[in-house]
Coordinates of C-alpha atoms and ligand atoms in Angstrom, one line a residue:
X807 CA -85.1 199.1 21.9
X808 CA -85.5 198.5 18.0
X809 CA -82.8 195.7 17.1
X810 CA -80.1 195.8 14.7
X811 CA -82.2 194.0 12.0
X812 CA -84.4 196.6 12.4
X813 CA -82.7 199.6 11.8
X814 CA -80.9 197.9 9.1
X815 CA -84.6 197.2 7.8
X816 CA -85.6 200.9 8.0
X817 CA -82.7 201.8 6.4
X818 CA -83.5 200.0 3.4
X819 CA -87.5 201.2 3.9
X820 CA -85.9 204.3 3.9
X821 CA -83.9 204.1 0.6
X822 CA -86.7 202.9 -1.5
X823 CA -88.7 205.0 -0.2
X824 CA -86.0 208.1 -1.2
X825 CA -86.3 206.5 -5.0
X826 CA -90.0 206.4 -5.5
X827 CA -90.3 210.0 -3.8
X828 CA -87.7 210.8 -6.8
X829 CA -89.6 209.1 -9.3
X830 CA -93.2 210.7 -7.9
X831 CA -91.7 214.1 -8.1
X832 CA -91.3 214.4 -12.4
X833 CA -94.1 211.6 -12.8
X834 CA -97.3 211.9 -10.2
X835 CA -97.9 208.1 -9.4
X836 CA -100.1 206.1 -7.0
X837 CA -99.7 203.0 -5.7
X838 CA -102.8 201.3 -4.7
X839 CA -102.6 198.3 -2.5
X840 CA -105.8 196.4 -2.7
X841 CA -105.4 194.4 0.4
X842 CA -107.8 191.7 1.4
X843 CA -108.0 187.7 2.1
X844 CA -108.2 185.0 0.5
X845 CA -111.1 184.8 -2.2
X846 CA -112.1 188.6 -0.9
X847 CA -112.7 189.5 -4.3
X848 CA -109.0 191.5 -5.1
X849 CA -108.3 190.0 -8.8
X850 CA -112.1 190.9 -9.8
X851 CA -111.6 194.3 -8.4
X852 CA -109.1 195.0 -10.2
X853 CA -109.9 193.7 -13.5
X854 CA -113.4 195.4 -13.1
X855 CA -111.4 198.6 -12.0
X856 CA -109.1 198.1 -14.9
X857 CA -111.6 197.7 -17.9
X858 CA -114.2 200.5 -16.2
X859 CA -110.9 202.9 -16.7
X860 CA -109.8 202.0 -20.0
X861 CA -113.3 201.4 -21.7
X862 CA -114.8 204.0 -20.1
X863 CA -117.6 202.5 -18.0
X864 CA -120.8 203.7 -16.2
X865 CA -119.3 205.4 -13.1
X866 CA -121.3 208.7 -12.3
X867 CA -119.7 209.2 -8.8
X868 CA -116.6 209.3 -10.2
X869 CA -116.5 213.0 -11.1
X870 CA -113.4 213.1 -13.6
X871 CA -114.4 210.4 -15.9
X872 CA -118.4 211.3 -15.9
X873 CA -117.4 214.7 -16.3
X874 CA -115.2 214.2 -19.5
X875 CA -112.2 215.2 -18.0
X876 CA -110.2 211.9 -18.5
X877 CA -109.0 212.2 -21.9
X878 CA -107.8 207.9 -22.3
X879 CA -106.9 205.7 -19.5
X880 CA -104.0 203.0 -20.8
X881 CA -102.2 200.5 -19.6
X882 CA -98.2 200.9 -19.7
X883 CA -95.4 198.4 -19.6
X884 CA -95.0 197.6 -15.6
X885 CA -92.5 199.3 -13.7
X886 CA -90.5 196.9 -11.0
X887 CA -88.6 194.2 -13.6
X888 CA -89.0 191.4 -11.0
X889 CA -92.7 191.3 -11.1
X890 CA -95.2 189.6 -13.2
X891 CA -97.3 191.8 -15.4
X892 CA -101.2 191.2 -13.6
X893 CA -103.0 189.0 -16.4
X894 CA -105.8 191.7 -17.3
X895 CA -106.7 190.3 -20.2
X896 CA -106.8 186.8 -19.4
X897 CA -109.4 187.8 -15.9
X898 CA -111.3 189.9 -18.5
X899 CA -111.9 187.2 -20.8
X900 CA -113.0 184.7 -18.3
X901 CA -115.3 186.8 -16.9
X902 CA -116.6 188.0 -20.0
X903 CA -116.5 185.2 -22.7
X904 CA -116.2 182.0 -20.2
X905 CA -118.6 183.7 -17.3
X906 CA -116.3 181.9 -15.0
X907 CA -114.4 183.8 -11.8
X908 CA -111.0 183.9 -12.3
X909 CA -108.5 181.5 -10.6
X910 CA -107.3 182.0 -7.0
X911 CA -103.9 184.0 -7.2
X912 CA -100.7 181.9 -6.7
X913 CA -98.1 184.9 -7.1
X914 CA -97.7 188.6 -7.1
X915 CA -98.4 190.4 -9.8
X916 CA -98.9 194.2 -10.5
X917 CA -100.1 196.6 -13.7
X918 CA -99.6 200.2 -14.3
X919 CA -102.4 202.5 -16.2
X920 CA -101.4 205.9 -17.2
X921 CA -104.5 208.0 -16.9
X922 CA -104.3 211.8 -19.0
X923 CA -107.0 213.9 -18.1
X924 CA -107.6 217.8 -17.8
X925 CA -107.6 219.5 -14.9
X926 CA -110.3 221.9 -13.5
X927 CA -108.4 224.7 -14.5
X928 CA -107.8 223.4 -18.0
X929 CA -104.5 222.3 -17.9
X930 CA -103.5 219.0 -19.1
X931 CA -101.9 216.4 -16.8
X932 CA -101.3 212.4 -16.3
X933 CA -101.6 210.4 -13.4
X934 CA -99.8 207.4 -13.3
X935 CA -101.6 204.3 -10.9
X936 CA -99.6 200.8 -9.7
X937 CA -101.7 198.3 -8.9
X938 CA -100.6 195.3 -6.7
X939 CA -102.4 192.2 -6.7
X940 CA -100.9 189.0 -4.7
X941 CA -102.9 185.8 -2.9
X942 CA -104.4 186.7 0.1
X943 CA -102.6 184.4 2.2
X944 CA -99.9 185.9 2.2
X945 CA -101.8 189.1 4.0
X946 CA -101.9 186.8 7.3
X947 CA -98.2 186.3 7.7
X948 CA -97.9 190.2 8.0
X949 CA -98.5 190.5 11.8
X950 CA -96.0 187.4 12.4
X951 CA -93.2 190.2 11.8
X952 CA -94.0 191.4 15.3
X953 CA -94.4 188.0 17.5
X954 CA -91.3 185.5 18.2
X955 CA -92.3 182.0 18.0
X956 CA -93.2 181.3 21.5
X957 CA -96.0 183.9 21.2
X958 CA -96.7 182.5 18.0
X959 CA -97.5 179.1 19.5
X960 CA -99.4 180.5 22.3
X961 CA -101.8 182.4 20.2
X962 CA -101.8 179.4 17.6
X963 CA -102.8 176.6 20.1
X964 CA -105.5 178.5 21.8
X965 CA -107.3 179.5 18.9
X966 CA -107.1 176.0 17.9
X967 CA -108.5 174.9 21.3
X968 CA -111.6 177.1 21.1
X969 CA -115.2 176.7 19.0
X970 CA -115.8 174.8 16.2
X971 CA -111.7 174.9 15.5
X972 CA -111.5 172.4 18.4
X973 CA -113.0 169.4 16.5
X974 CA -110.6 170.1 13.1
X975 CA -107.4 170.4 14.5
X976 CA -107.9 167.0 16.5
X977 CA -105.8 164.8 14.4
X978 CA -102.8 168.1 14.7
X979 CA -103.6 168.0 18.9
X980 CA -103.0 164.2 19.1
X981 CA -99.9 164.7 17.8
X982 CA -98.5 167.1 19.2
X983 CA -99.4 165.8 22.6
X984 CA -96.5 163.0 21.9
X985 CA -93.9 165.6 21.4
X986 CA -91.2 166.8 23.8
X987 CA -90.2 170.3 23.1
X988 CA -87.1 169.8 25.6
X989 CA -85.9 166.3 24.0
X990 CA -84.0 166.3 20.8
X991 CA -84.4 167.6 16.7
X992 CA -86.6 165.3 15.3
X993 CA -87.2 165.9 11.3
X994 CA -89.8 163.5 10.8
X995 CA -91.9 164.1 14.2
X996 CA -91.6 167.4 12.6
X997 CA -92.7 166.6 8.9
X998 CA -96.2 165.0 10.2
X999 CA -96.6 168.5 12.3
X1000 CA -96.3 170.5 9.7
X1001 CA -98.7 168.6 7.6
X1002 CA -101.4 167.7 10.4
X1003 CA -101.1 171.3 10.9
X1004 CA -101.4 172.6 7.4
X1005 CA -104.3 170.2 7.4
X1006 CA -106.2 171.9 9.8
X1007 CA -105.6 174.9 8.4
X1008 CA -107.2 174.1 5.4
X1009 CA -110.0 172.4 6.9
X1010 CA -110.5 175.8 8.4
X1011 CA -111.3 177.5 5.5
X1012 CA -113.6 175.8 4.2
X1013 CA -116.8 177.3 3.2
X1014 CA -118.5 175.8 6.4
X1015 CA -116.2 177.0 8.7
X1016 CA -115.0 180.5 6.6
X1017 CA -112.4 181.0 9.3
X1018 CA -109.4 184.5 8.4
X1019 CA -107.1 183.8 10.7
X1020 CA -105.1 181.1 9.5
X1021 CA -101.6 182.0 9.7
X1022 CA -98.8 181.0 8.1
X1023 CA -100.1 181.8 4.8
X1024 CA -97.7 180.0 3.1
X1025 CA -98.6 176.7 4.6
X1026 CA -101.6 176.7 2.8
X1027 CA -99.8 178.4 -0.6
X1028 CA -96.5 176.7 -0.5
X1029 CA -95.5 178.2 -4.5
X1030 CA -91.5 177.0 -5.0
X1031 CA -90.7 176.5 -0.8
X1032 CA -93.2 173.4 -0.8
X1033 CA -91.4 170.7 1.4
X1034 CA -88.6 173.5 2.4
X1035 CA -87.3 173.6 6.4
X1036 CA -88.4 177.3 6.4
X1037 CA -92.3 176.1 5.7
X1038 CA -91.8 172.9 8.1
X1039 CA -92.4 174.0 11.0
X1040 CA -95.8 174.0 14.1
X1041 CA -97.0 175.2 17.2
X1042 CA -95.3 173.6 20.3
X1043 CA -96.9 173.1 23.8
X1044 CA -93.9 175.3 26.0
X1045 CA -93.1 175.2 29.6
X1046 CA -91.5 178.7 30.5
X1047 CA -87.9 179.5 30.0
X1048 CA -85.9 179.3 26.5
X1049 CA -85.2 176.9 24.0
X1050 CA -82.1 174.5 25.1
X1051 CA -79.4 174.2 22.2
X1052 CA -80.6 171.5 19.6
X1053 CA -83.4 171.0 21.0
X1054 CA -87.1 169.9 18.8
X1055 CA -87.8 173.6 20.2
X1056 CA -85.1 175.6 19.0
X1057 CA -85.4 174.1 15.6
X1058 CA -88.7 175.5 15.5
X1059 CA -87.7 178.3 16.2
X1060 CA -84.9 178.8 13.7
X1061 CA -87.7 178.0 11.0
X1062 CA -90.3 180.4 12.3
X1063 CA -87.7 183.0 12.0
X1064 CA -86.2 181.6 8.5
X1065 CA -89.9 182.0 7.4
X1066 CA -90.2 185.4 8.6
X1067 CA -86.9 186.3 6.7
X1068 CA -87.5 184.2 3.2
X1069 CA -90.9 184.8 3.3
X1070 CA -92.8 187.6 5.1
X1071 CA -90.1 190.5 5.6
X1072 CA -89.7 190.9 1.6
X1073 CA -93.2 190.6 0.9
X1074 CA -93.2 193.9 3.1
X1075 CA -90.5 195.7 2.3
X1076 CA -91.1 195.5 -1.6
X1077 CA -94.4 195.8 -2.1
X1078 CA -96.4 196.3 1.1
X1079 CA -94.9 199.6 3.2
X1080 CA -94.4 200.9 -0.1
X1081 CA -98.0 202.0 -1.0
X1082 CA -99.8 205.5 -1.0
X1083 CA -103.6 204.1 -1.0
X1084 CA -104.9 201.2 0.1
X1085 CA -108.4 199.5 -0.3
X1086 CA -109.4 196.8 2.2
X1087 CA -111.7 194.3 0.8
X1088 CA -113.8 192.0 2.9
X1089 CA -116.0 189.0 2.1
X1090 CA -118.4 189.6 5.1
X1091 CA -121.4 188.1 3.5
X1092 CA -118.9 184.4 3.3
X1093 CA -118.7 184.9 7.3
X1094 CA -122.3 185.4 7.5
X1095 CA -122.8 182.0 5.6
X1096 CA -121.1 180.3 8.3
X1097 CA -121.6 181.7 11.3
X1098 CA -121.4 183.9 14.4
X1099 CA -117.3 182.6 14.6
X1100 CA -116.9 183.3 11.5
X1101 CA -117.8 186.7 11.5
X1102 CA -115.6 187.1 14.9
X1103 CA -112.5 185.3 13.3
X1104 CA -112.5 188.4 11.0
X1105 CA -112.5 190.8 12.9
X1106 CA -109.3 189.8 14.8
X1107 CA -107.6 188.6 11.3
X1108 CA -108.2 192.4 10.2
X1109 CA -107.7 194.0 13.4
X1110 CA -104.0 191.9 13.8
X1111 CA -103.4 192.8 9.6
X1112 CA -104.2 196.6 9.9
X1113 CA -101.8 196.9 12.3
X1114 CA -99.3 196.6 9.9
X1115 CA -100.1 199.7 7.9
X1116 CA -98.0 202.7 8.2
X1117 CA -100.6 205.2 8.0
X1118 CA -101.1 208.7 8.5
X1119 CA -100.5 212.0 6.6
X1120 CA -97.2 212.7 6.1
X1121 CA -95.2 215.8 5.7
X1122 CA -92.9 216.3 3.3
X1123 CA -89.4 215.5 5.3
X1124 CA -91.5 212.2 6.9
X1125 CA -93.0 210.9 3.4
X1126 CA -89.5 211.0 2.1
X1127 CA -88.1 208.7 5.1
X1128 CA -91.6 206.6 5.1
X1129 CA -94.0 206.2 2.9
X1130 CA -97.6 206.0 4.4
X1131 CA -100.9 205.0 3.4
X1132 CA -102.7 208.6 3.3
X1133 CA -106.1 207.3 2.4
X1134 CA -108.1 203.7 3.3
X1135 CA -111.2 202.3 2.0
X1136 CA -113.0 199.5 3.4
X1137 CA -115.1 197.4 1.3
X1138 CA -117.6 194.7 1.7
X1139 CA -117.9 192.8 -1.8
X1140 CA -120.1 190.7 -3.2
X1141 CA -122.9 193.3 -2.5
X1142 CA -125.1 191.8 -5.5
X1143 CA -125.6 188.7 -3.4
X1144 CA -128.1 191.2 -1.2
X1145 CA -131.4 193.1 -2.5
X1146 CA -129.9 196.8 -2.7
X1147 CA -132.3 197.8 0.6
X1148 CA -129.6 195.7 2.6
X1149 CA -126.7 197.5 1.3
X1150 CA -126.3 200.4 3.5
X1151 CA -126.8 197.4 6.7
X1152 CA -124.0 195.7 4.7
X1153 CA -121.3 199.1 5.3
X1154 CA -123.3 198.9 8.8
X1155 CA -121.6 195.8 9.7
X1156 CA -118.2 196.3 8.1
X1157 CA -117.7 199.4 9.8
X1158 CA -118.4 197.3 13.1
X1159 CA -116.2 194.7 11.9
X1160 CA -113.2 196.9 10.9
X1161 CA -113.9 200.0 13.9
X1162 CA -110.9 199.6 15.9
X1163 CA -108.8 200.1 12.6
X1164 CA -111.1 202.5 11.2
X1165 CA -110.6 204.8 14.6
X1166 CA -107.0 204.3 14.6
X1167 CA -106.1 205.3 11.3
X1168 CA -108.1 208.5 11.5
X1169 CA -106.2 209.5 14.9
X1170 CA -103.2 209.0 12.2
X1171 CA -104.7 211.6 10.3
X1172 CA -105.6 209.0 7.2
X1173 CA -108.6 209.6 5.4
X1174 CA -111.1 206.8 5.8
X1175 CA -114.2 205.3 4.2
X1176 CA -116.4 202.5 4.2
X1177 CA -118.4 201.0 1.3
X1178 CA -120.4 198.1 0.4
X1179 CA -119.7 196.8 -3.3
X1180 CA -119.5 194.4 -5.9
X1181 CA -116.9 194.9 -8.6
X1182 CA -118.6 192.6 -10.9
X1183 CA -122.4 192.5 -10.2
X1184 CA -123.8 189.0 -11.6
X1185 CA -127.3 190.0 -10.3
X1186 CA -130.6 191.8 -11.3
X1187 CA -133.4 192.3 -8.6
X1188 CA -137.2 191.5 -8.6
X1189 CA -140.0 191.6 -6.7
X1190 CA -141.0 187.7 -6.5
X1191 CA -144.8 186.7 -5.3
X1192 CA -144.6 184.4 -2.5
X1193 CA -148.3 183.8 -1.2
X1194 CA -149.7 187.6 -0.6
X1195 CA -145.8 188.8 -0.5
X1196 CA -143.8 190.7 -3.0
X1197 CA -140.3 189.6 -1.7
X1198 CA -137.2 191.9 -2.7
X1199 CA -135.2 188.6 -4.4
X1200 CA -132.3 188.4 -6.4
X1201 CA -131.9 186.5 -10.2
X1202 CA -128.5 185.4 -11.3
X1203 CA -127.6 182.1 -12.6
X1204 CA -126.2 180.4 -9.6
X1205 CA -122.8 178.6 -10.4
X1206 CA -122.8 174.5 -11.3
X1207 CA -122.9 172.2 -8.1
X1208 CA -124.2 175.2 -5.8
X1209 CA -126.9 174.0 -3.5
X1210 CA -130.1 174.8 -2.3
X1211 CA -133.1 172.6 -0.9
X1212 CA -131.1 169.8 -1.6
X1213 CA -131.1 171.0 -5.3
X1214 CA -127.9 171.2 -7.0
X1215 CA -127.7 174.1 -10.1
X1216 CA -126.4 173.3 -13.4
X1217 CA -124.8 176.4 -14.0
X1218 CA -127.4 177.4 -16.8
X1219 CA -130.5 178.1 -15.4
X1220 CA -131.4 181.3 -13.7
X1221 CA -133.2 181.6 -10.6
X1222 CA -134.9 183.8 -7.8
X1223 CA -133.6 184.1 -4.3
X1224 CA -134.2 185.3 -1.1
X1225 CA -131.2 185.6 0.4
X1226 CA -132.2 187.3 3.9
X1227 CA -131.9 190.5 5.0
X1228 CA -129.2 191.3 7.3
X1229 CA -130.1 192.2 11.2
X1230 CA -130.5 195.9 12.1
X1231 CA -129.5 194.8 15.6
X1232 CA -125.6 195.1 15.2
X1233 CA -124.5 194.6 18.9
X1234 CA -125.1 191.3 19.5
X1235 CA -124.0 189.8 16.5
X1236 CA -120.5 188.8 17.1
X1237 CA -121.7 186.5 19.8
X1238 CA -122.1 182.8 19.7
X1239 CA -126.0 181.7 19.4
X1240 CA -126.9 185.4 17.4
X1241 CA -127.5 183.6 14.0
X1242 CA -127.5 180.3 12.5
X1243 CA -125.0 179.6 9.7
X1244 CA -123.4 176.4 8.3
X1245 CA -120.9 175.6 10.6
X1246 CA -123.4 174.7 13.5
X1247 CA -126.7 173.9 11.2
X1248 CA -127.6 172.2 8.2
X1249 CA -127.8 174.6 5.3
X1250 CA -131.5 174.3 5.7
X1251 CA -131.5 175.7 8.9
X1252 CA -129.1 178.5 8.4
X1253 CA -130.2 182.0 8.8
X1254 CA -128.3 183.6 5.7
X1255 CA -127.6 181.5 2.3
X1256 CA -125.7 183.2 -0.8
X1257 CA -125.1 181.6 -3.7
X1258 CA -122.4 181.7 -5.6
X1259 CA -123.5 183.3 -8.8
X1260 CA -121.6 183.0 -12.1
X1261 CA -120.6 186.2 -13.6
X1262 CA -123.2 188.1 -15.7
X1263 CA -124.0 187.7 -18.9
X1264 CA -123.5 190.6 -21.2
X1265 CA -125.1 191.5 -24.1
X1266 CA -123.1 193.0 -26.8
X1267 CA -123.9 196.1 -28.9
X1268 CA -122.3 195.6 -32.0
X1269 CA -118.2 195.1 -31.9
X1270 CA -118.1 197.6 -29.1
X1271 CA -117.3 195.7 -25.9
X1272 CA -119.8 196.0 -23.2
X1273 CA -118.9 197.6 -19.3
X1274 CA -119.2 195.2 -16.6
X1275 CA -122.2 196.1 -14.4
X1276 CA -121.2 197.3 -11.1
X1277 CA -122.7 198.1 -7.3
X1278 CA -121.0 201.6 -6.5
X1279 CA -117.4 200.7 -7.6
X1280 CA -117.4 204.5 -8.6
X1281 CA -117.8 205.6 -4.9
X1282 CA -114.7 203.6 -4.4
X1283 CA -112.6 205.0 -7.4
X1284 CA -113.8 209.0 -6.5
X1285 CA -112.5 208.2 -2.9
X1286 CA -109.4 206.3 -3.6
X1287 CA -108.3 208.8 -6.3
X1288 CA -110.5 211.3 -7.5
X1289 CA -108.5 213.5 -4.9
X1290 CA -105.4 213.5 -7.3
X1291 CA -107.5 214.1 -10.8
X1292 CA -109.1 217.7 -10.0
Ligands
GTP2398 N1 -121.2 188.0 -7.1 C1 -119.9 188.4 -7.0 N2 -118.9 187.5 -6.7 C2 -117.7 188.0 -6.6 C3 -117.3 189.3 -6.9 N3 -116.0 189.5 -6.7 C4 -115.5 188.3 -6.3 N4 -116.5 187.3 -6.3 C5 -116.5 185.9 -5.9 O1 -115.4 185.8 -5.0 C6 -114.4 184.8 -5.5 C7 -113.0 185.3 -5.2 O2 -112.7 186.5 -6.0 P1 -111.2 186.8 -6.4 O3 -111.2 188.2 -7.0 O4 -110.5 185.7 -7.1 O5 -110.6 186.9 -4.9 P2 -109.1 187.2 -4.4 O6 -109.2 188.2 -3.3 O7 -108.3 187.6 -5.6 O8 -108.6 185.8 -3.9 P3 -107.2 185.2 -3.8 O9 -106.5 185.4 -5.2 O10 -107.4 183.7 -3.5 O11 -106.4 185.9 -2.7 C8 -114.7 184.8 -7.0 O12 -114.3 183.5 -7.5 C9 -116.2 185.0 -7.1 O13 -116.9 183.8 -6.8 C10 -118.4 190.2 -7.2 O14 -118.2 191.4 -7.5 N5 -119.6 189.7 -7.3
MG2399 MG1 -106.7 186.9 -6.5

């Protein structure tokens, strides 16, 4: 039985829905969602998307632009009044002029780009396309919507009881073993939770460790509720049976649903459920750096986050009640870390990754791809003599401090690297022991090492500004919308 906060919840999914069907009607419009994790590549995609649209860049998948048929891409004034404008030309400009990687994203932000172009037939037309952008973190609170805290907890301590999570959350476990869930509210037995906790999240993510499944988001992105009781909460160790009144229990469970209602239901009800498109982007190749758990941790973050779509092709009467997400794409970035010859293993293992999704939303009658990309590719490839070898290697500059050898880069030089090739064997992969990466072995040791490569250096042609080089980000942008331009 769907409660009464739900149905009020559709009813207001419903509403908005009603307006933007109004609005779609006199002016065609997309929305595009691209969805992903933290440091998945979403602000670079979209910028590189962005500037390849507007400046007309090198894309000869993408039938409609190669073709001549798009007339001028611009950008427009934003639509929703309550949302920052996304800070194109700032991202541009650090990528291009400062060859650094723009910041990790604090807050939401979103741009609209009117695109006119002709149709086959002749006739002109415009296409209007949102574009959402937000911090990744907030991606992992989605699936909370559907868990109460006591199934929270459960799923929170045993993750934090298994592999190489065991070790970082030790400090959090100590803790938590000298609280009584039954015995009274207890602020500042609570305060050191929340931060031992948060703590472990953190420690979690490092790039040793590359763990996805680090919910709440916000604990590790606190923005204006830093300190607030809705983000002070943790994971209890609960005997069966419910919470007593004013209990150290029940107060955690007051904030795990205060969180759900500040924080995670308007994030979905404004922005997510309200998109037509949506392109899932995964850093696989950061998972391969640090292991076999790694690479499992993200399947289950994506399998738990997909879950949340609303997908499937609607009809007319069921669009206007619901919005869903028609068409998916799944993308491995990054792709310029690997010699193109891996690429096509790269969409091998996303599709493994992401194939319980992938399955479902097509049985919704979505539209669904895989591809293996790099918005922004900071590479070139040669063929590097080692001994009697030619090696397929990649030369970029790598980014100041990155390691290798025990050598650290100074964010100047260019270099050659191998960076493996991934395994054609895909089954056993996800299994502990498969392959070496740094959160078992010394980065010497480990069988995959990408670099982190600054952005490329472009060479100018006059005043003209020069496009960003790119590893098949027109495969993406003929899927995701050359439907709508023909
Ligand atoms: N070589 C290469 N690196 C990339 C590319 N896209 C992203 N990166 C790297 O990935 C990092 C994260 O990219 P962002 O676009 O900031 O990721 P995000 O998904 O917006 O991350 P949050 O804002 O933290 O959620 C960058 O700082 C780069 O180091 C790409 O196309 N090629
Ligand atoms: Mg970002």
């Amino acid at each position: 039985m769907a409660s009464l906060s739900e149905l009020v919840e559709e009813a207001r999914l419903s509403a908005r829905a009603l307006l933007d069907y109004g609005e779609g009607l006199f002016n065609p419009t997309i929305r595009l969602g691209v969805t992903g994790l933290s440091r998945a590549g979403k602000t670079v995609f979209i910028t590189a998307l962005v500037h390849g649209l507007t400046r007309g860049g090198r894309f000869p998948v993408f039938e409609s632009l190669a073709s001549g048929r798009i007339a001028k891409a611009r950008l427009a004034p934003q639509p929703d009044d309550a949302v920052p404008r996304f800070a194109y030309e700032e991202h541009l400009r650090t990528l291009v002029e400062e060859r650094r990687w723009p910041n990790s994203t604090v807050d939401i932000s979103e741009l609209r780009l009117v695109i006119d172009y002709q149709r086959h037939n002749g006739a002109e037309r415009t296409l209007t396309l949102d574009i959402v952008d937000y911090p990744g973190e907030w991606l992992l609170d989605l699936p909370l919507l559907n868990k109460t805290y006591e199934e929270w907890s459960a799923e929170s301590l045993a993750l934090a009881r298994a592999g190489p999570r065991t070790e970082l959350a030790a400090p959090f476990q100590a803790h938590l073993a000298t609280l009584d869930p039954l015995a009274g509210e207890n602020e500042q037995a609570t305060l050191i939770a929340a931060r031992l906790f948060t703590d472990y999240l953190r420690a979690c993510r490092d790039d040793r460790f590359a763990m996805s499944l680090l919910p709440p988001g916000r604990f590790l992105m606190p923005g204006n509720l830093a300190g607030s009781p809705a983000l002070t909460f943790a994971p209890l160790d609960l005997p069966e049976g419910s919470a007593p009144d004013r209990s150290l229990w029940a107060m955690m469970v007051r904030r795990f649903e205060a969180y759900k209602d500040i924080v995670v239901r308007p994030f979905f009800r404004d922005h997510f459920s309200r998109l037509d498109r949506q392109i899932v982007l995964v850093d696989a190749l950061s998972a391969f750096n640090a292991g076999p758990e790694a690479l499992h941790d993200l399947e289950a973050a994506m399998a738990g986050i997909l879950d949340c779509f609303r997908i499937g092709r609607g009809t007319i009467l069921s669009t206007l009640f619901r919005p869903r997400v028609d068409r998916i794409l799944f993308a491995a970035t990054k792709a310029d870390h690997l010699h193109h010859l891996s690429h096509d293993r790269l969409e091998d293992v996303l599709r493994r990754t992401v194939g319980q999704a992938v399955a479902r939303s097509e049985l919704a009658g979505a539209a669904v791809d895989v591809v293996a990309l790099a918005a922004v590719r900071a590479t070139r490839e040669a063929l590097v003599q080692r001994g009697r070898d030619k090696l397929p290697s990649i030369l970029g500059t790598p980014a100041k401090g990155e390691l290798a050898n025990g050598e650290a880069f100074d964010g100047e030089t260019e270099v050659a690297t191998f960076p493996g090739d991934l395994p054609t064997d895909l089954d056993g992969l996800f299994e502990g022991g498969a392959f070496r990466g740094l959160s078992t072995d010394a980065a010497d040791k480990a069988d995959f090492r990408f670099l982190r490569f600054r952005p490329p250096l472009l060479e100018r042609n006059g005043a003209e500004e020069p496009p960003l080089p790119h590893i098949r980000l027109d495969r993406a942008l003929q899927f995701l919308i050359g439907d709508r331009l023909q």
